[in-house]
Coordinates of C-alpha atoms and ligand atoms in Angstrom, one line a residue:
Chain N
M249 CA -0.1 0.0 -0.1
A250 CA 2.7 2.3 1.1
V251 CA 4.6 1.7 -2.1
V252 CA 1.6 2.7 -4.3
T253 CA 1.0 6.0 -2.3
N254 CA 4.8 6.6 -3.0
T255 CA 4.5 6.0 -6.6
K256 CA 1.4 8.4 -6.8
K257 CA 3.3 11.1 -4.9
T258 CA 6.2 10.6 -7.2
S259 CA 4.3 11.2 -10.2
A260 CA 2.4 14.2 -9.0
T261 CA 5.9 15.6 -8.0
N262 CA 7.0 14.7 -11.6
L263 CA 4.1 16.5 -12.9
W264 CA 4.9 19.8 -11.0
M265 CA 8.3 19.5 -12.1
I266 CA 7.3 19.4 -15.7
I267 CA 5.0 22.4 -15.1
F268 CA 7.9 24.4 -13.4
A269 CA 10.1 23.4 -16.2
V270 CA 7.7 24.7 -18.8
F271 CA 7.2 27.8 -17.1
A272 CA 11.0 28.4 -16.7
V273 CA 11.3 27.9 -20.4
L274 CA 8.7 30.2 -21.0
G275 CA 10.6 32.7 -18.7
A276 CA 13.6 32.3 -20.9
V277 CA 11.6 32.9 -24.1
C278 CA 10.4 36.2 -22.4
W279 CA 14.0 37.4 -21.6
G280 CA 15.0 36.4 -25.3
L281 CA 12.1 38.9 -26.3
Q282 CA 13.3 41.5 -23.9
L283 CA 16.9 41.3 -25.0
T284 CA 16.0 41.6 -28.5
K285 CA 13.5 44.2 -28.4
G286 CA 14.7 46.1 -25.6
L287 CA 13.2 47.0 -22.1
Q288 CA 10.4 48.8 -23.9
M289 CA 9.0 45.4 -23.7
T290 CA 8.2 46.2 -20.1
N291 CA 5.7 48.9 -18.6
L292 CA 8.6 50.7 -17.1
G293 CA 9.3 54.1 -18.1
T294 CA 11.2 57.5 -17.4
D295 CA 9.8 58.0 -14.1
N296 CA 9.1 54.4 -13.0
M297 CA 12.3 52.9 -14.2
W298 CA 12.1 50.2 -11.6
G299 CA 9.1 47.9 -11.2
L300 CA 8.5 44.1 -10.8
Y301 CA 12.0 42.9 -11.2
I302 CA 13.4 45.1 -8.6
V303 CA 10.6 44.1 -6.0
G304 CA 11.3 40.5 -6.9
F305 CA 15.0 41.1 -6.0
M306 CA 14.1 42.8 -2.7
I307 CA 11.7 40.2 -1.9
F308 CA 14.3 37.1 -2.7
T309 CA 17.2 38.8 -0.9
G310 CA 14.8 39.1 2.2
I311 CA 13.9 35.4 1.9
A312 CA 17.4 34.6 1.6
A313 CA 18.5 36.5 4.8
G314 CA 15.4 35.3 6.5
S315 CA 16.1 31.7 5.8
L316 CA 19.7 32.1 7.0
L317 CA 18.3 33.5 10.3
F318 CA 15.8 30.9 10.6
A319 CA 18.6 28.2 10.1
A320 CA 21.1 30.1 12.6
V321 CA 18.9 31.2 15.5
P322 CA 18.0 27.4 16.7
Y323 CA 21.6 26.7 17.3
L324 CA 22.6 30.4 18.9
F325 CA 19.5 30.3 21.2
K326 CA 18.9 26.6 21.7
L327 CA 15.4 26.2 20.1
E328 CA 15.6 22.4 19.8
E329 CA 12.2 21.8 18.1
F330 CA 13.2 23.8 15.0
K331 CA 16.7 22.2 14.6
P332 CA 15.4 19.5 12.2
Y333 CA 14.2 22.1 9.7
T334 CA 17.1 24.3 9.6
R335 CA 18.7 22.3 6.8
I336 CA 15.7 23.2 4.6
A337 CA 15.8 26.8 5.5
S338 CA 19.7 26.9 4.8
Y339 CA 19.2 25.5 1.5
L340 CA 16.2 27.8 0.8
G341 CA 18.5 30.6 1.5
A342 CA 21.5 29.3 -0.3
V343 CA 20.3 28.3 -3.7
A344 CA 16.8 29.1 -4.5
S345 CA 16.6 32.5 -3.0
V346 CA 20.1 33.7 -3.9
V347 CA 19.7 32.4 -7.3
A348 CA 16.3 34.0 -7.8
A349 CA 17.3 37.3 -6.5
S350 CA 20.4 37.3 -8.7
L351 CA 18.3 36.6 -11.8
F352 CA 15.9 39.3 -11.0
I353 CA 18.8 41.9 -11.1
I354 CA 20.3 40.3 -14.3
V355 CA 16.9 40.6 -16.1
D356 CA 16.3 44.0 -15.0
I357 CA 19.6 45.6 -16.2
G358 CA 19.7 46.4 -20.0
N359 CA 23.4 44.8 -20.6
P360 CA 23.6 41.8 -18.6
E361 CA 26.6 40.7 -20.6
R362 CA 28.5 43.6 -18.8
V363 CA 27.8 42.4 -15.4
W364 CA 31.3 41.1 -15.0
L365 CA 31.9 45.0 -14.3
F366 CA 30.7 44.5 -10.9
I367 CA 33.9 42.7 -10.3
T368 CA 36.6 44.5 -12.5
S369 CA 34.9 48.2 -11.9
G370 CA 32.9 48.0 -8.6
N371 CA 32.2 51.1 -7.3
W372 CA 32.6 51.0 -3.5
S373 CA 30.5 53.9 -2.6
S374 CA 27.4 52.4 -4.4
P375 CA 24.8 50.6 -2.3
M376 CA 23.9 48.4 -5.3
F377 CA 27.6 47.1 -5.3
W378 CA 27.2 46.4 -1.6
D379 CA 23.9 44.4 -2.5
F380 CA 26.1 42.3 -4.9
I381 CA 28.9 41.9 -2.3
M382 CA 26.1 40.6 0.0
L383 CA 24.4 38.2 -2.3
A384 CA 27.7 36.8 -3.1
S385 CA 28.3 36.2 0.6
Y386 CA 24.9 34.8 1.2
M387 CA 25.7 32.3 -1.4
V388 CA 29.1 31.0 0.1
I389 CA 27.7 31.3 3.7
S390 CA 24.6 29.3 3.2
I391 CA 26.3 26.8 1.0
M392 CA 28.8 26.2 3.7
F393 CA 26.0 26.1 6.4
T394 CA 23.7 23.7 4.6
R395 CA 26.8 21.4 4.2
K396 CA 27.7 21.6 8.0
L397 CA 24.0 21.0 8.8
I398 CA 23.8 17.9 6.7
L399 CA 27.2 16.6 8.3
L400 CA 25.5 17.3 11.7
N401 CA 22.4 15.4 10.9
E402 CA 24.5 12.4 9.9
G403 CA 26.4 12.5 13.0
K404 CA 29.6 13.2 11.3
I405 CA 30.3 16.3 13.2
E406 CA 29.4 17.8 16.7
E407 CA 26.8 20.4 17.2
K408 CA 29.3 22.9 18.8
S409 CA 31.3 23.0 15.4
V410 CA 28.4 24.5 13.8
K411 CA 28.1 27.5 16.3
G412 CA 30.6 29.5 14.4
L413 CA 29.0 29.5 11.1
A414 CA 25.7 29.8 12.8
L415 CA 26.9 33.3 14.3
V416 CA 28.1 34.3 10.8
A417 CA 25.0 33.3 9.2
F418 CA 23.0 35.2 11.8
A419 CA 25.1 38.3 11.2
A420 CA 24.7 38.0 7.4
G421 CA 20.8 37.5 8.0
I422 CA 20.7 40.8 10.1
L423 CA 22.8 42.6 7.5
V424 CA 19.8 42.4 4.9
T425 CA 19.3 46.0 6.2
V426 CA 22.1 46.9 3.7
T427 CA 19.6 46.0 0.9
S428 CA 17.4 48.7 2.1
F429 CA 20.4 51.2 1.7
V430 CA 19.8 51.1 -2.1
F431 CA 16.6 52.9 -1.4
S432 CA 17.0 54.6 1.9
F433 CA 20.4 56.2 1.1
Q434 CA 18.9 58.4 -1.8
V435 CA 18.4 62.1 -0.9
A436 CA 16.2 62.3 -4.3
R437 CA 13.7 60.0 -2.7
P438 CA 12.3 61.3 0.6
L439 CA 9.9 58.6 1.0
W440 CA 12.6 56.1 1.2
N441 CA 15.2 58.2 2.8
T442 CA 14.0 57.3 6.5
P443 CA 15.5 55.2 9.3
A444 CA 12.1 53.3 9.2
Q445 CA 13.0 51.5 6.0
P446 CA 16.0 49.5 7.3
L447 CA 13.8 48.2 10.1
S448 CA 10.9 47.5 7.6
F449 CA 13.4 45.5 5.5
L450 CA 14.7 43.4 8.2
I451 CA 10.9 42.5 9.4
A452 CA 9.7 42.0 5.9
A453 CA 12.5 39.6 5.2
L454 CA 11.9 37.6 8.2
A455 CA 8.2 37.4 7.6
A456 CA 8.7 36.5 3.9
A457 CA 11.2 33.7 4.9
L458 CA 8.8 32.5 7.6
A459 CA 5.8 32.5 5.1
V460 CA 7.9 30.4 2.5
M461 CA 9.3 28.1 5.0
M462 CA 5.4 27.5 6.2
I463 CA 4.4 27.0 2.6
L464 CA 7.3 24.6 2.1
S465 CA 6.7 22.6 5.2
H466 CA 3.2 22.2 4.2
I467 CA 4.2 20.6 0.9
L468 CA 6.8 18.6 2.3
N469 CA 4.6 17.4 5.2
K470 CA 2.1 16.0 2.8
S471 CA 4.7 14.3 0.6
G472 CA 6.2 12.7 3.7
Y473 CA 9.7 14.5 3.3
I474 CA 9.4 16.0 6.9
K475 CA 7.0 15.5 9.7
M476 CA 6.6 19.0 11.1
P477 CA 4.2 18.9 14.0
I478 CA 1.2 21.4 13.4
G479 CA 1.9 23.3 16.7
L480 CA 5.2 24.1 15.2
L481 CA 3.7 25.6 12.1
A482 CA 1.2 27.5 14.3
K483 CA 4.1 29.0 16.0
M484 CA 5.7 30.1 12.8
G485 CA 2.5 31.4 12.0
K486 CA 2.1 33.6 15.0
L487 CA 5.6 34.8 14.6
T488 CA 4.9 35.8 11.1
A489 CA 1.7 37.6 12.2
A490 CA 3.5 39.5 14.9
L491 CA 6.2 40.9 12.4
L492 CA 3.3 41.7 9.8
C493 CA 1.7 43.8 12.9
I494 CA 5.1 45.8 12.9
E495 CA 5.0 46.3 9.2
L496 CA 1.4 47.5 9.4
I497 CA 2.4 49.9 11.9
I498 CA 5.4 51.1 10.2
V499 CA 3.3 51.7 6.8
I500 CA 0.3 53.4 8.5
T501 CA 2.5 55.8 10.6
E502 CA 4.6 56.7 7.7
I503 CA 1.5 57.5 5.7
L504 CA 0.0 59.6 8.8
I505 CA 3.3 61.5 9.2
G506 CA 3.3 62.2 5.4
L507 CA -0.3 63.3 5.0
Y508 CA -0.5 65.4 8.5
P509 CA 1.2 68.7 7.3
G510 CA -1.2 68.9 4.2
S511 CA 1.1 69.7 1.5
G512 CA 4.9 69.0 0.4
E513 CA 6.6 66.4 -1.2
D514 CA 5.7 63.5 1.0
Y515 CA 1.9 64.5 1.4
A516 CA 1.9 64.6 -2.6
A517 CA 3.2 61.0 -2.7
F518 CA 1.2 59.6 0.1
I519 CA -2.0 61.1 -1.3
W520 CA -1.4 59.6 -4.7
L521 CA -0.9 56.4 -3.0
V522 CA -4.1 56.7 -0.7
T523 CA -6.7 58.4 -2.6
G524 CA -5.1 58.7 -6.2
K525 CA -3.8 56.7 -8.9
G526 CA -2.1 54.1 -6.4
A527 CA -5.2 53.7 -4.3
V528 CA -6.5 50.3 -5.6
S529 CA -3.1 48.8 -4.9
F530 CA -2.7 50.5 -1.6
W531 CA -6.2 49.2 -0.4
L532 CA -5.5 45.7 -1.5
E533 CA -2.2 45.8 0.6
M534 CA -4.2 46.9 3.7
V535 CA -6.6 44.2 3.1
A536 CA -3.9 41.7 2.5
L537 CA -2.1 42.5 5.6
V538 CA -5.0 42.5 7.8
T539 CA -6.2 39.1 6.5
A540 CA -2.8 37.5 6.7
I541 CA -2.4 38.7 10.1
V542 CA -5.9 37.4 11.2
L543 CA -5.5 34.1 9.8
L544 CA -2.1 33.7 11.1
A545 CA -2.7 34.9 14.4
K546 CA -6.1 33.5 15.3
Q547 CA -5.7 29.8 15.2
G548 CA -7.7 28.8 18.3
T549 CA -7.0 25.5 20.2
S550 CA -6.6 23.2 17.1
P551 CA -4.7 25.1 14.2
K552 CA -5.7 24.1 10.6
A553 CA -2.9 23.5 8.3
G554 CA -5.0 24.9 5.3
L555 CA -5.6 28.3 7.1
L556 CA -2.1 28.5 7.9
L557 CA -1.1 27.8 4.3
G558 CA -3.6 30.5 3.1
G559 CA -2.5 32.9 5.5
A560 CA 1.4 32.4 4.3
I561 CA 0.4 32.8 0.8
I562 CA -1.5 36.0 1.6
A563 CA 1.4 37.3 3.7
L564 CA 3.6 37.1 0.8
I565 CA 1.3 38.9 -1.4
A566 CA 0.8 41.6 1.3
I567 CA 4.8 42.0 1.3
Y568 CA 5.1 42.4 -2.4
L569 CA 2.4 45.0 -2.3
I570 CA 4.2 47.0 0.6
K571 CA 7.3 47.0 -1.5
S572 CA 5.7 47.6 -4.8
N573 CA 3.4 50.3 -3.5
L574 CA 6.3 52.2 -1.7
L575 CA 8.4 52.0 -4.9
Q576 CA 5.7 53.5 -7.1
A577 CA 4.4 56.1 -4.8
Q578 CA 7.9 57.4 -4.7
L579 CA 8.9 57.1 -8.4
F580 CA 5.8 58.6 -9.7
N581 CA 6.1 61.7 -7.4
P582 CA 9.7 62.8 -8.2
L583 CA 10.8 66.1 -6.6
I584 CA 10.3 68.1 -9.7
T585 CA 7.0 67.6 -11.4
L586 CA 6.7 70.7 -13.7
P587 CA 5.4 69.8 -17.0
G588 CA 8.0 69.9 -19.9
T589 CA 9.2 68.4 -23.2
P590 CA 7.9 65.1 -23.4
V591 CA 10.4 62.1 -23.5
Y592 CA 10.0 58.5 -24.5
G593 CA 8.7 56.1 -21.7
G594 CA 6.7 59.0 -20.2
T595 CA 4.4 58.3 -17.2
T596 CA 1.4 55.9 -17.3
E597 CA 0.2 55.7 -13.9
P598 CA -0.1 53.4 -11.8
Y599 CA 2.5 50.9 -13.0
V600 CA 0.9 47.4 -13.7
P601 CA 3.7 44.9 -15.1
S602 CA 3.6 43.9 -18.6
L603 CA 2.6 40.4 -19.4
L604 CA 6.4 39.8 -20.4
E605 CA 7.5 41.1 -17.1
M606 CA 5.1 38.7 -15.4
G607 CA 5.9 35.7 -17.5
L608 CA 9.9 36.3 -16.9
S609 CA 9.1 36.8 -13.2
I610 CA 7.1 33.5 -13.2
G611 CA 10.0 31.8 -15.1
I612 CA 12.4 32.8 -12.6
L613 CA 10.2 31.5 -9.6
S614 CA 9.7 28.1 -11.4
L615 CA 13.7 27.9 -11.8
G616 CA 13.8 28.5 -8.1
A617 CA 11.1 25.7 -7.4
L618 CA 13.3 23.4 -9.7
L619 CA 16.3 24.0 -7.9
L620 CA 14.6 23.6 -4.6
N621 CA 13.1 20.2 -5.6
L622 CA 16.5 19.2 -6.8
G623 CA 18.0 19.9 -3.6
F624 CA 15.2 17.9 -1.8
G625 CA 16.0 15.0 -4.2
K626 CA 19.7 14.9 -4.1
L627 CA 20.6 16.2 -0.6
N628 CA 19.7 14.8 2.9
L629 CA 17.6 17.7 4.0
G630 CA 14.5 16.2 5.3
T631 CA 13.6 14.5 8.7
T632 CA 12.2 11.3 7.7
A633 CA 13.6 8.0 6.3
D634 CA 11.6 8.9 3.1
T635 CA 13.6 11.9 2.2
R636 CA 15.4 10.8 -0.8
K637 CA 12.1 9.5 -2.3
L638 CA 10.5 13.0 -2.6
Chain S
M66 CA 38.9 74.5 -13.3
R67 CA 35.1 74.0 -13.1
Y68 CA 32.8 74.3 -15.7
A69 CA 29.5 76.0 -14.8
M70 CA 26.4 77.4 -16.7
A71 CA 24.1 80.4 -15.7
I72 CA 20.5 80.5 -17.0
D73 CA 18.9 83.9 -16.7
L74 CA 15.3 83.0 -16.1
D75 CA 14.3 86.7 -16.8
R76 CA 15.7 86.3 -20.4
C77 CA 14.2 82.9 -21.2
T78 CA 11.3 83.0 -23.3
G79 CA 10.6 79.3 -23.4
C80 CA 11.3 79.2 -27.0
H81 CA 13.0 75.6 -26.9
A82 CA 15.5 76.5 -29.2
C83 CA 18.4 75.4 -26.9
S84 CA 16.6 72.1 -26.5
V85 CA 16.4 71.7 -30.2
A86 CA 20.0 72.7 -30.5
C87 CA 21.1 70.2 -28.2
K88 CA 19.1 67.5 -30.0
V89 CA 20.5 68.0 -33.3
E90 CA 24.0 68.6 -32.0
N91 CA 24.1 65.5 -30.3
N92 CA 22.0 63.5 -32.7
L93 CA 19.7 62.4 -30.1
P94 CA 17.5 59.6 -30.7
D95 CA 13.6 60.0 -30.9
G96 CA 12.1 60.6 -27.6
I97 CA 15.3 61.6 -25.8
F98 CA 15.9 65.1 -24.7
W99 CA 19.0 66.0 -22.5
N100 CA 17.8 69.7 -22.2
R101 CA 14.2 70.0 -21.4
I102 CA 12.1 73.3 -21.0
L103 CA 9.8 73.0 -18.1
T104 CA 6.9 75.6 -17.6
A105 CA 6.0 76.8 -14.1
G106 CA 2.5 77.8 -14.9
G107 CA -0.3 75.5 -16.0
K108 CA -0.8 71.7 -15.9
S109 CA 1.0 71.1 -19.1
M110 CA 3.8 72.3 -21.0
D111 CA 3.6 76.1 -22.4
T112 CA 0.5 76.8 -20.5
P113 CA -0.1 79.6 -18.2
S114 CA -1.4 79.6 -14.4
G115 CA -4.1 81.6 -13.0
T116 CA -7.3 82.7 -14.8
F117 CA -7.7 85.3 -17.4
P118 CA -6.6 88.1 -17.4
N119 CA -4.4 87.3 -14.5
L120 CA -2.0 84.8 -15.9
S121 CA 1.4 84.1 -15.3
M122 CA 4.1 81.9 -16.8
Q123 CA 7.6 81.2 -16.1
F124 CA 10.1 78.8 -17.8
L125 CA 12.8 76.5 -16.1
P126 CA 15.2 75.0 -18.8
V127 CA 16.7 71.9 -16.8
N128 CA 19.4 69.6 -18.1
C129 CA 22.0 67.5 -16.0
Q130 CA 23.4 70.1 -13.3
H131 CA 26.9 68.7 -13.4
C132 CA 26.8 68.6 -9.4
E133 CA 29.9 69.0 -7.6
N134 CA 28.6 66.2 -5.3
P135 CA 26.7 64.0 -7.8
A136 CA 24.4 61.4 -6.3
C137 CA 24.4 59.5 -9.6
V138 CA 28.2 59.2 -9.4
K139 CA 28.0 57.7 -5.7
A140 CA 25.2 55.5 -7.0
C141 CA 26.5 53.6 -10.1
P142 CA 27.7 50.3 -9.1
V143 CA 30.2 50.2 -11.9
K144 CA 31.6 53.7 -12.2
A145 CA 30.1 54.1 -15.6
T146 CA 29.3 57.7 -14.6
Y147 CA 31.9 59.7 -12.8
K148 CA 33.1 63.3 -12.4
R149 CA 36.0 64.4 -14.6
E150 CA 38.4 65.8 -12.0
E151 CA 40.0 68.4 -14.4
D152 CA 37.0 70.4 -15.2
G153 CA 34.0 68.9 -13.0
I154 CA 31.9 67.6 -15.9
V155 CA 29.8 64.7 -14.8
I156 CA 30.6 62.1 -17.6
Q157 CA 28.5 59.1 -18.8
D158 CA 30.6 56.2 -20.2
Y159 CA 28.1 54.3 -22.6
D160 CA 30.5 51.4 -23.0
K161 CA 30.4 50.8 -19.3
C162 CA 26.6 51.4 -18.5
I163 CA 25.2 48.2 -17.7
G164 CA 21.6 49.6 -17.7
C165 CA 20.7 49.4 -14.1
R166 CA 19.1 52.9 -14.1
Y167 CA 20.1 53.4 -10.5
C168 CA 21.6 56.6 -11.5
M169 CA 18.2 57.9 -12.7
V170 CA 16.7 56.8 -9.4
A171 CA 19.5 58.5 -7.6
C172 CA 19.3 62.1 -9.4
P173 CA 17.1 64.4 -7.7
Y174 CA 16.4 66.3 -10.8
A175 CA 13.8 64.2 -12.5
S176 CA 14.3 63.0 -16.1
V177 CA 17.8 64.7 -16.9
R178 CA 18.9 61.2 -17.2
Q179 CA 17.1 59.3 -19.9
F180 CA 17.1 55.4 -20.8
N181 CA 17.4 54.1 -24.2
W182 CA 14.4 51.8 -23.8
K183 CA 14.7 50.4 -27.4
K184 CA 17.3 50.7 -30.2
P185 CA 17.9 54.2 -31.1
E186 CA 15.8 55.3 -33.9
Y187 CA 16.1 58.9 -35.7
A188 CA 13.7 61.1 -37.2
I189 CA 15.8 61.5 -40.3
D190 CA 17.9 58.8 -42.2
V191 CA 21.1 60.7 -41.9
A192 CA 22.9 61.6 -38.7
M193 CA 22.9 64.9 -37.5
G194 CA 25.2 67.3 -35.5
D195 CA 29.0 66.9 -34.9
A196 CA 30.8 63.9 -36.1
A197 CA 32.6 63.8 -32.8
I198 CA 29.7 62.7 -30.5
T199 CA 30.0 59.4 -29.1
P200 CA 27.5 56.9 -30.8
H201 CA 24.1 56.3 -28.6
Q202 CA 23.8 52.8 -27.5
Y203 CA 20.9 50.6 -26.8
N204 CA 20.0 49.9 -23.1
T205 CA 22.1 52.5 -21.7
V206 CA 21.5 55.7 -19.9
E207 CA 22.6 59.1 -21.3
K208 CA 22.4 62.7 -20.5
C209 CA 23.8 66.3 -21.2
T210 CA 27.5 66.3 -21.6
F211 CA 27.9 70.0 -21.4
C212 CA 29.2 69.3 -25.1
T213 CA 32.5 67.9 -24.1
H214 CA 33.3 67.3 -27.8
R215 CA 32.7 70.9 -28.4
L216 CA 34.7 72.1 -25.4
A217 CA 37.6 70.0 -26.9
Q218 CA 37.4 72.1 -30.1
G219 CA 37.5 75.3 -28.2
L220 CA 33.7 75.8 -28.7
K221 CA 30.9 76.4 -26.2
P222 CA 28.0 74.1 -25.9
A223 CA 25.5 74.3 -28.7
C224 CA 22.7 75.5 -26.3
I225 CA 24.8 78.6 -25.3
D226 CA 25.4 79.6 -28.8
T227 CA 21.9 78.9 -29.8
C228 CA 19.9 81.0 -27.5
P229 CA 18.5 83.9 -29.2
N230 CA 18.0 85.8 -26.0
R231 CA 21.5 85.2 -24.5
A232 CA 19.7 83.6 -21.6
R233 CA 22.5 80.9 -21.3
I234 CA 26.1 81.5 -20.2
F235 CA 29.1 79.4 -19.9
G236 CA 32.4 79.3 -18.5
D237 CA 35.0 78.6 -15.8
L238 CA 33.9 79.2 -12.3
D239 CA 37.1 79.2 -11.0
D240 CA 38.2 82.1 -13.1
P241 CA 36.8 85.4 -11.8
N242 CA 36.8 87.0 -15.5
S243 CA 35.0 84.3 -17.2
E244 CA 31.5 85.0 -18.7
V245 CA 29.8 82.9 -16.1
S246 CA 31.5 84.4 -13.2
R247 CA 30.9 87.8 -14.3
A248 CA 27.2 86.9 -15.0
I249 CA 26.6 85.6 -11.6
Q250 CA 28.4 88.7 -9.9
G251 CA 25.9 91.0 -8.4
R252 CA 23.0 88.8 -9.4
S253 CA 20.4 87.0 -7.3
Y254 CA 20.6 83.3 -8.1
F255 CA 19.4 79.9 -6.9
H256 CA 20.4 76.2 -7.6
L257 CA 17.8 73.7 -8.1
L258 CA 16.8 71.6 -5.1
E259 CA 20.0 73.2 -3.0
E260 CA 18.8 71.6 0.0
K261 CA 19.6 68.1 -1.5
G262 CA 23.3 69.0 -1.0
T263 CA 24.3 68.0 -4.6
K264 CA 25.9 71.3 -5.2
P265 CA 24.7 71.8 -9.0
S266 CA 26.9 73.9 -11.3
I267 CA 24.0 75.6 -12.8
F268 CA 23.0 78.9 -11.5
Y269 CA 19.5 80.2 -12.1
L270 CA 19.6 83.9 -12.4
T271 CA 16.5 85.5 -11.0
Ligands
SF4_270 S1 22.1 66.6 -12.1 FE1 21.7 64.4 -11.7 S2 22.8 63.5 -13.5 FE2 23.5 65.4 -13.3 S3 25.3 65.3 -12.1 FE3 23.7 66.0 -10.7 S4 23.0 64.1 -9.8 FE4 24.2 63.5 -11.6
SF4_271 S1 22.3 52.8 -15.5 FE1 24.5 52.9 -16.3 S2 25.2 54.9 -15.5 FE2 23.6 54.4 -14.4 S3 24.0 53.5 -12.5 FE3 23.5 51.8 -13.9 S4 25.4 51.5 -14.8 FE4 25.7 53.4 -13.6

């Protein structure tokens, strides 16, 4: 009987892998189109020169950092119950997220064939260059950490030998605040130019990583790769809800502070967001945030896996909207708004990604999913004897 | 030596001649303007504010401000944009630009940097302007160069020579006898978004 179930699972997994592979190929086709026809294929423009790809980059850097924290904290603060899942978190940080984040940057830039200039001509005063170094170190740290955790699980090394690397991973995770510097260090962008941003980035990173871990655990529980008790999932849900509450407070206070004076550059941007062209997306963000918080926090005495899964998915949507709305509200409301000679790529507000941008992004996500599955299949990351049979 | 430009707002009539001169001189692709004339008036370009007969209109020509403390230079991850030490001009190296558009995000002066979203296309089949300009590139950011190619030939930027009202004055700010230094002397002026600390080299005379 057990054999039959396994076969069924295997074929379902295979089907998913085929779907992901097809989407990854589709993404590659979209990229090819974008490369040959130019970034005019996107809905980006002179004002909104950054869009979906940059938000994808922010979120996946966040997931990478959050996963590193998730993997490191149990060893530093002795949280025994989470230890079995740190291998998955570390691998998620190592491969899928860093690769996805890097790909989002690669597809965003006009001349990807020149990326080597990051190495030969890196500018130490550029926060984007710092991000490049961060992503590279995330990759190295999490690969090393994943390896150690696997060895630990196999009983080949002692737990104390993991501590040092856990500390490094923890520090690297906290340093995700550096990602926010790309935005928060810009004097030209007052909405981002605030100390709330680094904090908001750190919290969003943790929340996003927890949400992805919850979704993954749900899937892997079903396939028998791991056996995570529902109580543990519920705990992760509550923590995510608490983090989202802080995000909600940051978003609302920022808006109130901007709106209160009744005029000025912050006012213009926030009124655009709350009642202007950005309103639909903003109110969706509010609904998503509150729904995710309620679903994840209010679980009663017997938590339901389905509700937790729903909460985690909505939490990710909320985080996407937070980042995307903040980006747009600022880009569509630059410091100089006087009308003048029209240029190519003039403003069409609000920004909605083009089909090509969406296709390419789904392609990157699918590639990430394929890499995850490859890891689950080839490496010993799970907690049950079944692990290699996913 | 520090090149600077003064723009006399009392003289500017918003005729767009400098903008067109720049476009021709630098053979700018369709939809790209390094030098734009903004209108401080109504909701769209070249319209006045107020209600008839109490109308008012003011023009504000804006190109790269060749900042002494340029936000774009700090932001560029690969040093594709840099400040030339000998004369303070902020240069854009097309061959190095990876097209990340971070400089556009960083520059406070909206739209002075523009991106080639598609392969450059031109209104007419033959190239216009000076043969010495650097060819435009797909997927890169570009902006006003203070006509470095003309400076190298001992000429002034095209917009300066074209302005029919002599509203634009150019020269070396470090030389007290230069045209620009003399134009600024005794006049009241402002810099765009001075509070951002970029220290622009464009002086708006009022
Ligand atoms: S105006 Fe903008 S593009 Fe020009 S030097 Fe200053 S910051 Fe750079
Ligand atoms: S678009 Fe080009 S010049 Fe601008 S920051 Fe990126 S690499 Fe530098």
